[in-house]
Amino acid sequence: MPSDTTDPAPATDGRRRGSSRRSTVALVVGLALAVPALGMGALAWLIAPDPVVTTVVDAQGRETELDWSEHPGRFDLTADESLAGPSLEEGVAEGEEMVDEMKAALTERFSLTWVAPPAGRSDDDVAFPTDNGWGGPSLLEVVNLPTEQTSSVPRSWAEKEAAVAIIGEVAARHGWSEPWFDDERWPQPDADRLAQTGGTTLDEQVVVSGGIEGPTGQWLWFSFQDLSKDDAEGTFAEKSADVADAGWETDTITLSYGADGLLPESRRAEFERRAQQFAGQVLPEAHED
């Protein structure tokens, strides 16, 4: 999963990824409105990152500078990985198929009803431009399918574990990783865990989330929100009031599929041509967001 975005709270956004990029765009627009006297040239100087350049010396001792802002891919995927992985079109189709299989298997086991997320964007609006991490645009596109949500959630921890096992079984058929829980992969102090999830152990938590990884930066995030685990003050019910009013379920399983960057088939030849000059080079660190 990508490291350049912040994961939203469960059942508050139709996408696991991509929202921080739109926030960045909004921030830049706000900055432009706030400093009109500087002009566009000065504004570009304010927001342009330092160039990332690698000096290459050939067999004859001649030096060439590689400007990584011209790289067509992304800092977290090699060009070979992008070319070997599914195209954007294939990734979206396979992601939809995998999620549909998970929904069917979970419904059969737990008699679930799936509810459409709040309106706000077309189901076709699933791929978004991205940058390469070194100050230039990428030919890859970030993918975020609409979040799938149920109108109920299994109550016992054994049932939640069984649901995760089903998600893992379907993922394995598609060649994906085993599932993990966020709280185990990224442990945090009990006080923070209690505040963010409603419990200090998975079986006590109101919110349990985790994920699985696929090839070429693909990911799927799952979550359970179970208000029967809420404290006596109804802390999480209060937190969930606004999102419930917006059309999100509060007792729910959610599934969100996405990818950090997939290559549209129509851009493959251009990608290969532009990536050639970077062949054999170690990917440098990306700019900080």
PDB file of C-alpha atoms in Angstrom:
ATOM      1  CA  MET A   1       0.000   0.000   0.000  1.00  0.00           C
ATOM      2  CA  PRO A   2       1.176   3.485  -0.694  1.00  0.00           C
ATOM      3  CA  SER A   3       2.922   5.531   1.942  1.00  0.00           C
ATOM      4  CA  ASP A   4       2.022   8.962   0.570  1.00  0.00           C
ATOM      5  CA  THR A   5      -1.571   9.084   1.751  1.00  0.00           C
ATOM      6  CA  THR A   6      -3.354   8.935   5.058  1.00  0.00           C
ATOM      7  CA  ASP A   7      -5.912   6.207   5.612  1.00  0.00           C
ATOM      8  CA  PRO A   8      -9.371   7.600   6.351  1.00  0.00           C
ATOM      9  CA  ALA A   9     -11.449   6.358   9.243  1.00  0.00           C
ATOM     10  CA  PRO A  10     -13.710   3.424   8.396  1.00  0.00           C
ATOM     11  CA  ALA A  11     -16.864   4.210   6.460  1.00  0.00           C
ATOM     12  CA  THR A  12     -16.118   7.892   5.936  1.00  0.00           C
ATOM     13  CA  ASP A  13     -14.880   7.987   2.352  1.00  0.00           C
ATOM     14  CA  GLY A  14     -15.622   6.091  -0.831  1.00  0.00           C
ATOM     15  CA  ARG A  15     -11.939   5.475  -1.362  1.00  0.00           C
ATOM     16  CA  ARG A  16      -9.088   4.207   0.733  1.00  0.00           C
ATOM     17  CA  ARG A  17      -6.515   6.063  -1.348  1.00  0.00           C
ATOM     18  CA  GLY A  18      -6.247   9.116  -3.525  1.00  0.00           C
ATOM     19  CA  SER A  19      -8.000  11.649  -1.322  1.00  0.00           C
ATOM     20  CA  SER A  20      -4.754  13.204  -0.121  1.00  0.00           C
ATOM     21  CA  ARG A  21      -3.782  14.005  -3.712  1.00  0.00           C
ATOM     22  CA  ARG A  22      -6.979  15.966  -4.205  1.00  0.00           C
ATOM     23  CA  SER A  23      -6.296  17.695  -0.873  1.00  0.00           C
ATOM     24  CA  THR A  24      -2.851  18.648  -2.138  1.00  0.00           C
ATOM     25  CA  VAL A  25      -4.400  20.152  -5.258  1.00  0.00           C
ATOM     26  CA  ALA A  26      -6.843  22.125  -3.125  1.00  0.00           C
ATOM     27  CA  LEU A  27      -3.968  23.369  -0.977  1.00  0.00           C
ATOM     28  CA  VAL A  28      -2.074  24.614  -4.021  1.00  0.00           C
ATOM     29  CA  VAL A  29      -5.173  26.376  -5.352  1.00  0.00           C
ATOM     30  CA  GLY A  30      -5.677  28.031  -1.972  1.00  0.00           C
ATOM     31  CA  LEU A  31      -2.073  29.169  -1.949  1.00  0.00           C
ATOM     32  CA  ALA A  32      -2.469  30.681  -5.415  1.00  0.00           C
ATOM     33  CA  LEU A  33      -5.501  32.655  -4.276  1.00  0.00           C
ATOM     34  CA  ALA A  34      -3.765  33.794  -1.129  1.00  0.00           C
ATOM     35  CA  VAL A  35      -0.648  35.240  -2.807  1.00  0.00           C
ATOM     36  CA  PRO A  36      -1.777  36.814  -6.109  1.00  0.00           C
ATOM     37  CA  ALA A  37       0.876  39.523  -5.922  1.00  0.00           C
ATOM     38  CA  LEU A  38       3.642  36.933  -6.353  1.00  0.00           C
ATOM     39  CA  GLY A  39       2.570  35.927  -9.846  1.00  0.00           C
ATOM     40  CA  MET A  40       2.595  32.417 -11.289  1.00  0.00           C
ATOM     41  CA  GLY A  41       6.365  32.318 -11.724  1.00  0.00           C
ATOM     42  CA  ALA A  42       6.962  33.071  -8.057  1.00  0.00           C
ATOM     43  CA  LEU A  43       4.269  30.616  -7.055  1.00  0.00           C
ATOM     44  CA  ALA A  44       5.917  27.859  -9.095  1.00  0.00           C
ATOM     45  CA  TRP A  45       9.192  28.625  -7.330  1.00  0.00           C
ATOM     46  CA  LEU A  46       7.462  28.318  -3.944  1.00  0.00           C
ATOM     47  CA  ILE A  47       5.922  24.923  -4.608  1.00  0.00           C
ATOM     48  CA  ALA A  48       8.428  23.315  -7.011  1.00  0.00           C
ATOM     49  CA  PRO A  49      10.519  20.635  -5.255  1.00  0.00           C
ATOM     50  CA  ASP A  50      14.262  20.441  -5.651  1.00  0.00           C
ATOM     51  CA  PRO A  51      15.222  18.384  -8.715  1.00  0.00           C
ATOM     52  CA  VAL A  52      16.303  14.779  -8.247  1.00  0.00           C
ATOM     53  CA  VAL A  53      19.230  14.171 -10.572  1.00  0.00           C
ATOM     54  CA  THR A  54      21.533  11.175 -11.030  1.00  0.00           C
ATOM     55  CA  THR A  55      24.867  11.609 -12.820  1.00  0.00           C
ATOM     56  CA  VAL A  56      25.714   8.631 -15.042  1.00  0.00           C
ATOM     57  CA  VAL A  57      29.225   8.031 -16.421  1.00  0.00           C
ATOM     58  CA  ASP A  58      29.517   5.855 -19.509  1.00  0.00           C
ATOM     59  CA  ALA A  59      32.438   3.635 -20.547  1.00  0.00           C
ATOM     60  CA  GLN A  60      34.153   6.566 -22.279  1.00  0.00           C
ATOM     61  CA  GLY A  61      33.951   8.693 -19.153  1.00  0.00           C
ATOM     62  CA  ARG A  62      31.211  10.949 -20.485  1.00  0.00           C
ATOM     63  CA  GLU A  63      28.728  12.226 -17.912  1.00  0.00           C
ATOM     64  CA  THR A  64      24.970  12.343 -18.413  1.00  0.00           C
ATOM     65  CA  GLU A  65      22.462  13.747 -15.947  1.00  0.00           C
ATOM     66  CA  LEU A  66      19.187  11.879 -15.465  1.00  0.00           C
ATOM     67  CA  ASP A  67      16.347  14.108 -14.310  1.00  0.00           C
ATOM     68  CA  TRP A  68      13.965  11.822 -12.414  1.00  0.00           C
ATOM     69  CA  SER A  69      11.059  14.205 -12.869  1.00  0.00           C
ATOM     70  CA  GLU A  70      10.978  12.807 -16.425  1.00  0.00           C
ATOM     71  CA  HIS A  71      10.528   9.200 -15.262  1.00  0.00           C
ATOM     72  CA  PRO A  72       7.173   7.844 -16.516  1.00  0.00           C
ATOM     73  CA  GLY A  73       6.472   5.596 -13.520  1.00  0.00           C
ATOM     74  CA  ARG A  74       6.449   5.964  -9.757  1.00  0.00           C
ATOM     75  CA  PHE A  75       9.033   5.963  -6.992  1.00  0.00           C
ATOM     76  CA  ASP A  76       7.551   2.821  -5.381  1.00  0.00           C
ATOM     77  CA  LEU A  77       7.374   0.664  -8.525  1.00  0.00           C
ATOM     78  CA  THR A  78      10.193  -0.234 -10.877  1.00  0.00           C
ATOM     79  CA  ALA A  79       9.537   0.147 -14.577  1.00  0.00           C
ATOM     80  CA  ASP A  80       9.769  -3.640 -14.964  1.00  0.00           C
ATOM     81  CA  GLU A  81       7.110  -4.133 -12.284  1.00  0.00           C
ATOM     82  CA  SER A  82       4.773  -1.691 -14.006  1.00  0.00           C
ATOM     83  CA  LEU A  83       5.265  -3.354 -17.383  1.00  0.00           C
ATOM     84  CA  ALA A  84       4.922  -6.898 -16.006  1.00  0.00           C
ATOM     85  CA  GLY A  85       1.772  -6.129 -14.031  1.00  0.00           C
ATOM     86  CA  PRO A  86      -1.781  -5.804 -15.276  1.00  0.00           C
ATOM     87  CA  SER A  87      -2.729  -2.832 -17.383  1.00  0.00           C
ATOM     88  CA  LEU A  88      -5.045  -0.242 -15.880  1.00  0.00           C
ATOM     89  CA  GLU A  89      -7.966  -1.801 -17.712  1.00  0.00           C
ATOM     90  CA  GLU A  90      -7.076  -5.333 -16.585  1.00  0.00           C
ATOM     91  CA  GLY A  91      -6.455  -4.243 -12.988  1.00  0.00           C
ATOM     92  CA  VAL A  92      -9.817  -2.522 -12.684  1.00  0.00           C
ATOM     93  CA  ALA A  93     -11.656  -5.500 -14.201  1.00  0.00           C
ATOM     94  CA  GLU A  94      -9.813  -8.043 -12.032  1.00  0.00           C
ATOM     95  CA  GLY A  95     -10.286  -5.903  -8.918  1.00  0.00           C
ATOM     96  CA  GLU A  96     -14.013  -5.665  -9.533  1.00  0.00           C
ATOM     97  CA  GLU A  97     -14.191  -9.416 -10.109  1.00  0.00           C
ATOM     98  CA  MET A  98     -12.308 -10.197  -6.893  1.00  0.00           C
ATOM     99  CA  VAL A  99     -14.458  -7.861  -4.798  1.00  0.00           C
ATOM    100  CA  ASP A 100     -17.627  -9.375  -6.294  1.00  0.00           C
ATOM    101  CA  GLU A 101     -16.384 -12.849  -5.340  1.00  0.00           C
ATOM    102  CA  MET A 102     -15.701 -11.682  -1.780  1.00  0.00           C
ATOM    103  CA  LYS A 103     -19.140 -10.109  -1.523  1.00  0.00           C
ATOM    104  CA  ALA A 104     -20.835 -13.276  -2.743  1.00  0.00           C
ATOM    105  CA  ALA A 105     -18.895 -15.528  -0.346  1.00  0.00           C
ATOM    106  CA  LEU A 106     -19.474 -13.247   2.648  1.00  0.00           C
ATOM    107  CA  THR A 107     -23.177 -12.943   1.816  1.00  0.00           C
ATOM    108  CA  GLU A 108     -23.554 -16.708   1.622  1.00  0.00           C
ATOM    109  CA  ARG A 109     -21.879 -17.133   5.017  1.00  0.00           C
ATOM    110  CA  PHE A 110     -23.464 -14.239   6.921  1.00  0.00           C
ATOM    111  CA  SER A 111     -26.669 -13.388   4.961  1.00  0.00           C
ATOM    112  CA  LEU A 112     -25.475  -9.846   4.355  1.00  0.00           C
ATOM    113  CA  THR A 113     -27.118  -7.017   2.457  1.00  0.00           C
ATOM    114  CA  TRP A 114     -24.804  -4.705   0.506  1.00  0.00           C
ATOM    115  CA  VAL A 115     -25.693  -1.029   0.395  1.00  0.00           C
ATOM    116  CA  ALA A 116     -24.520   1.492  -2.178  1.00  0.00           C
ATOM    117  CA  PRO A 117     -22.166   4.168  -0.825  1.00  0.00           C
ATOM    118  CA  PRO A 118     -23.340   7.780  -0.841  1.00  0.00           C
ATOM    119  CA  ALA A 119     -23.696   9.360  -4.260  1.00  0.00           C
ATOM    120  CA  GLY A 120     -21.063  11.820  -5.312  1.00  0.00           C
ATOM    121  CA  ARG A 121     -19.166  10.332  -8.217  1.00  0.00           C
ATOM    122  CA  SER A 122     -19.773   7.991 -11.099  1.00  0.00           C
ATOM    123  CA  ASP A 123     -18.842   4.339 -10.789  1.00  0.00           C
ATOM    124  CA  ASP A 124     -16.713   4.954 -13.889  1.00  0.00           C
ATOM    125  CA  ASP A 125     -14.691   7.582 -11.998  1.00  0.00           C
ATOM    126  CA  VAL A 126     -12.124   5.137 -10.630  1.00  0.00           C
ATOM    127  CA  ALA A 127      -8.753   6.135 -12.137  1.00  0.00           C
ATOM    128  CA  PHE A 128      -6.865   9.324 -11.327  1.00  0.00           C
ATOM    129  CA  PRO A 129      -3.636  10.998 -12.495  1.00  0.00           C
ATOM    130  CA  THR A 130      -0.655  10.769 -10.183  1.00  0.00           C
ATOM    131  CA  ASP A 131       2.893  12.092  -9.981  1.00  0.00           C
ATOM    132  CA  ASN A 132       6.065  10.046 -10.069  1.00  0.00           C
ATOM    133  CA  GLY A 133       7.319  11.173  -6.653  1.00  0.00           C
ATOM    134  CA  TRP A 134      10.237  13.148  -8.098  1.00  0.00           C
ATOM    135  CA  GLY A 135       8.402  16.276  -9.177  1.00  0.00           C
ATOM    136  CA  GLY A 136       6.943  15.142 -12.485  1.00  0.00           C
ATOM    137  CA  PRO A 137       3.735  13.575 -13.819  1.00  0.00           C
ATOM    138  CA  SER A 138       3.464   9.814 -14.170  1.00  0.00           C
ATOM    139  CA  LEU A 139       1.980   7.843 -17.040  1.00  0.00           C
ATOM    140  CA  LEU A 140       0.517   5.502 -14.423  1.00  0.00           C
ATOM    141  CA  GLU A 141      -2.871   6.139 -12.832  1.00  0.00           C
ATOM    142  CA  VAL A 142      -4.013   5.588  -9.264  1.00  0.00           C
ATOM    143  CA  VAL A 143      -7.101   3.377  -8.941  1.00  0.00           C
ATOM    144  CA  ASN A 144      -9.802   3.610  -6.284  1.00  0.00           C
ATOM    145  CA  LEU A 145     -13.005   1.622  -6.751  1.00  0.00           C
ATOM    146  CA  PRO A 146     -16.081   2.756  -4.792  1.00  0.00           C
ATOM    147  CA  THR A 147     -16.170   1.327  -1.277  1.00  0.00           C
ATOM    148  CA  GLU A 148     -18.554  -1.593  -0.806  1.00  0.00           C
ATOM    149  CA  GLN A 149     -20.485  -1.618   2.484  1.00  0.00           C
ATOM    150  CA  THR A 150     -22.959  -3.877   4.257  1.00  0.00           C
ATOM    151  CA  SER A 151     -25.936  -2.882   6.403  1.00  0.00           C
ATOM    152  CA  SER A 152     -24.906  -5.205   9.249  1.00  0.00           C
ATOM    153  CA  VAL A 153     -21.786  -6.740  10.771  1.00  0.00           C
ATOM    154  CA  PRO A 154     -21.009 -10.104  12.396  1.00  0.00           C
ATOM    155  CA  ARG A 155     -20.937  -9.554  16.163  1.00  0.00           C
ATOM    156  CA  SER A 156     -18.609 -12.214  17.562  1.00  0.00           C
ATOM    157  CA  TRP A 157     -14.857 -12.181  17.110  1.00  0.00           C
ATOM    158  CA  ALA A 158     -14.997 -15.749  15.784  1.00  0.00           C
ATOM    159  CA  GLU A 159     -17.360 -14.590  13.029  1.00  0.00           C
ATOM    160  CA  LYS A 160     -15.132 -11.641  12.152  1.00  0.00           C
ATOM    161  CA  GLU A 161     -12.154 -13.998  11.939  1.00  0.00           C
ATOM    162  CA  ALA A 162     -14.203 -16.254   9.656  1.00  0.00           C
ATOM    163  CA  ALA A 163     -15.010 -13.250   7.440  1.00  0.00           C
ATOM    164  CA  VAL A 164     -11.308 -12.363   7.176  1.00  0.00           C
ATOM    165  CA  ALA A 165     -10.540 -15.982   6.297  1.00  0.00           C
ATOM    166  CA  ILE A 166     -13.086 -15.797   3.459  1.00  0.00           C
ATOM    167  CA  ILE A 167     -11.501 -12.581   2.184  1.00  0.00           C
ATOM    168  CA  GLY A 168      -8.117 -14.296   2.309  1.00  0.00           C
ATOM    169  CA  GLU A 169      -9.324 -17.387   0.466  1.00  0.00           C
ATOM    170  CA  VAL A 170     -10.678 -15.317  -2.409  1.00  0.00           C
ATOM    171  CA  ALA A 171      -7.524 -13.185  -2.506  1.00  0.00           C
ATOM    172  CA  ALA A 172      -5.325 -16.283  -2.625  1.00  0.00           C
ATOM    173  CA  ARG A 173      -7.151 -17.511  -5.738  1.00  0.00           C
ATOM    174  CA  HIS A 174      -6.127 -14.256  -7.401  1.00  0.00           C
ATOM    175  CA  GLY A 175      -2.495 -14.576  -6.319  1.00  0.00           C
ATOM    176  CA  TRP A 176      -2.664 -11.979  -3.560  1.00  0.00           C
ATOM    177  CA  SER A 177      -1.072 -11.949  -0.097  1.00  0.00           C
ATOM    178  CA  GLU A 178      -2.573 -13.258   3.115  1.00  0.00           C
ATOM    179  CA  PRO A 179      -4.672 -10.739   5.081  1.00  0.00           C
ATOM    180  CA  TRP A 180      -3.211  -8.723   7.949  1.00  0.00           C
ATOM    181  CA  PHE A 181      -4.719  -6.508  10.633  1.00  0.00           C
ATOM    182  CA  ASP A 182      -3.602  -2.880  10.749  1.00  0.00           C
ATOM    183  CA  ASP A 183      -3.188  -2.993  14.533  1.00  0.00           C
ATOM    184  CA  GLU A 184      -0.783  -5.895  14.284  1.00  0.00           C
ATOM    185  CA  ARG A 185       1.201  -4.564  11.344  1.00  0.00           C
ATOM    186  CA  TRP A 186       1.442  -1.053  12.783  1.00  0.00           C
ATOM    187  CA  PRO A 187       1.193  -1.440  16.582  1.00  0.00           C
ATOM    188  CA  GLN A 188       0.540   1.641  18.686  1.00  0.00           C
ATOM    189  CA  PRO A 189       0.238   2.463  22.393  1.00  0.00           C
ATOM    190  CA  ASP A 190      -2.888   1.179  24.115  1.00  0.00           C
ATOM    191  CA  ALA A 191      -4.179   4.706  24.761  1.00  0.00           C
ATOM    192  CA  ASP A 192      -4.009   5.586  21.067  1.00  0.00           C
ATOM    193  CA  ARG A 193      -5.476   2.260  20.034  1.00  0.00           C
ATOM    194  CA  LEU A 194      -8.367   2.715  22.461  1.00  0.00           C
ATOM    195  CA  ALA A 195      -9.095   6.221  21.193  1.00  0.00           C
ATOM    196  CA  GLN A 196      -8.948   5.253  17.515  1.00  0.00           C
ATOM    197  CA  THR A 197     -10.558   1.809  17.543  1.00  0.00           C
ATOM    198  CA  GLY A 198     -12.527   1.590  20.787  1.00  0.00           C
ATOM    199  CA  GLY A 199     -10.502  -1.217  22.344  1.00  0.00           C
ATOM    200  CA  THR A 200      -7.013  -2.418  23.121  1.00  0.00           C
ATOM    201  CA  THR A 201      -7.486  -5.909  21.659  1.00  0.00           C
ATOM    202  CA  LEU A 202      -9.013  -6.883  18.333  1.00  0.00           C
ATOM    203  CA  ASP A 203     -11.951  -8.730  19.877  1.00  0.00           C
ATOM    204  CA  GLU A 204     -12.912  -5.633  21.927  1.00  0.00           C
ATOM    205  CA  GLN A 205     -12.573  -3.052  19.190  1.00  0.00           C
ATOM    206  CA  VAL A 206     -15.435  -1.159  17.572  1.00  0.00           C
ATOM    207  CA  VAL A 207     -13.282  -0.705  14.478  1.00  0.00           C
ATOM    208  CA  VAL A 208     -11.110  -3.512  13.110  1.00  0.00           C
ATOM    209  CA  SER A 209      -9.319  -2.962   9.821  1.00  0.00           C
ATOM    210  CA  GLY A 210      -6.710  -4.631   7.695  1.00  0.00           C
ATOM    211  CA  GLY A 211      -5.616  -5.342   4.173  1.00  0.00           C
ATOM    212  CA  ILE A 212      -4.126  -7.589   1.529  1.00  0.00           C
ATOM    213  CA  GLU A 213      -1.633  -6.829  -1.229  1.00  0.00           C
ATOM    214  CA  GLY A 214      -1.654  -7.754  -4.878  1.00  0.00           C
ATOM    215  CA  PRO A 215       0.905  -7.392  -7.662  1.00  0.00           C
ATOM    216  CA  THR A 216       2.036  -4.008  -8.985  1.00  0.00           C
ATOM    217  CA  GLY A 217       1.012  -1.954  -5.984  1.00  0.00           C
ATOM    218  CA  GLN A 218      -2.549  -3.227  -5.848  1.00  0.00           C
ATOM    219  CA  TRP A 219      -4.269  -3.413  -2.477  1.00  0.00           C
ATOM    220  CA  LEU A 220      -7.583  -4.170  -0.819  1.00  0.00           C
ATOM    221  CA  TRP A 221      -8.622  -2.733   2.522  1.00  0.00           C
ATOM    222  CA  PHE A 222     -11.313  -4.300   4.685  1.00  0.00           C
ATOM    223  CA  SER A 223     -12.898  -3.072   7.891  1.00  0.00           C
ATOM    224  CA  PHE A 224     -15.512  -3.985  10.436  1.00  0.00           C
ATOM    225  CA  GLN A 225     -17.372  -1.374  12.446  1.00  0.00           C
ATOM    226  CA  ASP A 226     -19.428  -2.871  15.268  1.00  0.00           C
ATOM    227  CA  LEU A 227     -21.188  -0.408  17.567  1.00  0.00           C
ATOM    228  CA  SER A 228     -22.237  -3.212  19.907  1.00  0.00           C
ATOM    229  CA  LYS A 229     -18.647  -2.892  21.188  1.00  0.00           C
ATOM    230  CA  ASP A 230     -19.095   0.818  21.952  1.00  0.00           C
ATOM    231  CA  ASP A 231     -18.419   2.126  25.445  1.00  0.00           C
ATOM    232  CA  ALA A 232     -21.101   3.197  27.913  1.00  0.00           C
ATOM    233  CA  GLU A 233     -20.879   6.810  26.743  1.00  0.00           C
ATOM    234  CA  GLY A 234     -21.515   5.857  23.125  1.00  0.00           C
ATOM    235  CA  THR A 235     -18.260   7.450  22.013  1.00  0.00           C
ATOM    236  CA  PHE A 236     -18.147   5.842  18.589  1.00  0.00           C
ATOM    237  CA  ALA A 237     -21.863   6.228  17.983  1.00  0.00           C
ATOM    238  CA  GLU A 238     -21.376   9.950  18.487  1.00  0.00           C
ATOM    239  CA  LYS A 239     -18.375   9.956  16.149  1.00  0.00           C
ATOM    240  CA  SER A 240     -20.412   8.098  13.523  1.00  0.00           C
ATOM    241  CA  ALA A 241     -23.423  10.417  13.560  1.00  0.00           C
ATOM    242  CA  ASP A 242     -22.247  12.675  10.749  1.00  0.00           C
ATOM    243  CA  VAL A 243     -21.150   9.855   8.455  1.00  0.00           C
ATOM    244  CA  ALA A 244     -24.433   8.043   9.072  1.00  0.00           C
ATOM    245  CA  ASP A 245     -26.312  11.193   8.050  1.00  0.00           C
ATOM    246  CA  ALA A 246     -24.200  11.242   4.891  1.00  0.00           C
ATOM    247  CA  GLY A 247     -25.330   7.736   3.934  1.00  0.00           C
ATOM    248  CA  TRP A 248     -22.587   5.550   5.412  1.00  0.00           C
ATOM    249  CA  GLU A 249     -23.511   2.507   7.467  1.00  0.00           C
ATOM    250  CA  THR A 250     -22.362   2.409  11.093  1.00  0.00           C
ATOM    251  CA  ASP A 251     -22.578  -1.366  11.688  1.00  0.00           C
ATOM    252  CA  THR A 252     -20.837  -2.602   8.600  1.00  0.00           C
ATOM    253  CA  ILE A 253     -18.188  -4.521   6.699  1.00  0.00           C
ATOM    254  CA  THR A 254     -16.409  -2.455   4.057  1.00  0.00           C
ATOM    255  CA  LEU A 255     -14.232  -3.520   1.127  1.00  0.00           C
ATOM    256  CA  SER A 256     -12.122  -1.042  -0.838  1.00  0.00           C
ATOM    257  CA  TYR A 257      -9.920  -1.975  -3.820  1.00  0.00           C
ATOM    258  CA  GLY A 258      -7.270   0.234  -5.345  1.00  0.00           C
ATOM    259  CA  ALA A 259      -3.817   0.440  -6.888  1.00  0.00           C
ATOM    260  CA  ASP A 260      -0.918   2.827  -6.410  1.00  0.00           C
ATOM    261  CA  GLY A 261      -0.321   3.057 -10.141  1.00  0.00           C
ATOM    262  CA  LEU A 262      -1.344   1.004 -13.176  1.00  0.00           C
ATOM    263  CA  LEU A 263      -0.374   1.667 -16.784  1.00  0.00           C
ATOM    264  CA  PRO A 264      -3.133   2.267 -19.354  1.00  0.00           C
ATOM    265  CA  GLU A 265      -2.564   0.023 -22.358  1.00  0.00           C
ATOM    266  CA  SER A 266      -2.560   3.018 -24.704  1.00  0.00           C
ATOM    267  CA  ARG A 267       0.494   4.465 -22.919  1.00  0.00           C
ATOM    268  CA  ARG A 268       2.616   1.333 -22.886  1.00  0.00           C
ATOM    269  CA  ALA A 269       4.835   2.212 -25.861  1.00  0.00           C
ATOM    270  CA  GLU A 270       5.490   5.720 -24.551  1.00  0.00           C
ATOM    271  CA  PHE A 271       6.254   4.319 -21.098  1.00  0.00           C
ATOM    272  CA  GLU A 272       8.813   1.866 -22.505  1.00  0.00           C
ATOM    273  CA  ARG A 273      10.471   4.622 -24.546  1.00  0.00           C
ATOM    274  CA  ARG A 274      10.711   7.103 -21.669  1.00  0.00           C
ATOM    275  CA  ALA A 275      11.812   4.493 -19.128  1.00  0.00           C
ATOM    276  CA  GLN A 276      14.706   3.263 -21.255  1.00  0.00           C
ATOM    277  CA  GLN A 277      17.150   5.977 -20.160  1.00  0.00           C
ATOM    278  CA  PHE A 278      16.586   5.014 -16.497  1.00  0.00           C
ATOM    279  CA  ALA A 279      17.184   1.277 -17.038  1.00  0.00           C
ATOM    280  CA  GLY A 280      19.520  -0.228 -14.456  1.00  0.00           C
ATOM    281  CA  GLN A 281      19.394   2.786 -12.139  1.00  0.00           C
ATOM    282  CA  VAL A 282      18.441   2.454  -8.480  1.00  0.00           C
ATOM    283  CA  LEU A 283      15.227   4.341  -7.750  1.00  0.00           C
ATOM    284  CA  PRO A 284      16.049   7.374  -5.578  1.00  0.00           C
ATOM    285  CA  GLU A 285      14.001   8.411  -2.566  1.00  0.00           C
ATOM    286  CA  ALA A 286      10.824  10.303  -3.368  1.00  0.00           C
ATOM    287  CA  HIS A 287      10.131  13.853  -2.330  1.00  0.00           C
ATOM    288  CA  GLU A 288       8.352  14.280   0.985  1.00  0.00           C
ATOM    289  CA  ASP A 289       4.689  15.235   0.595  1.00  0.00           C
TER     290      ASP A 289
END
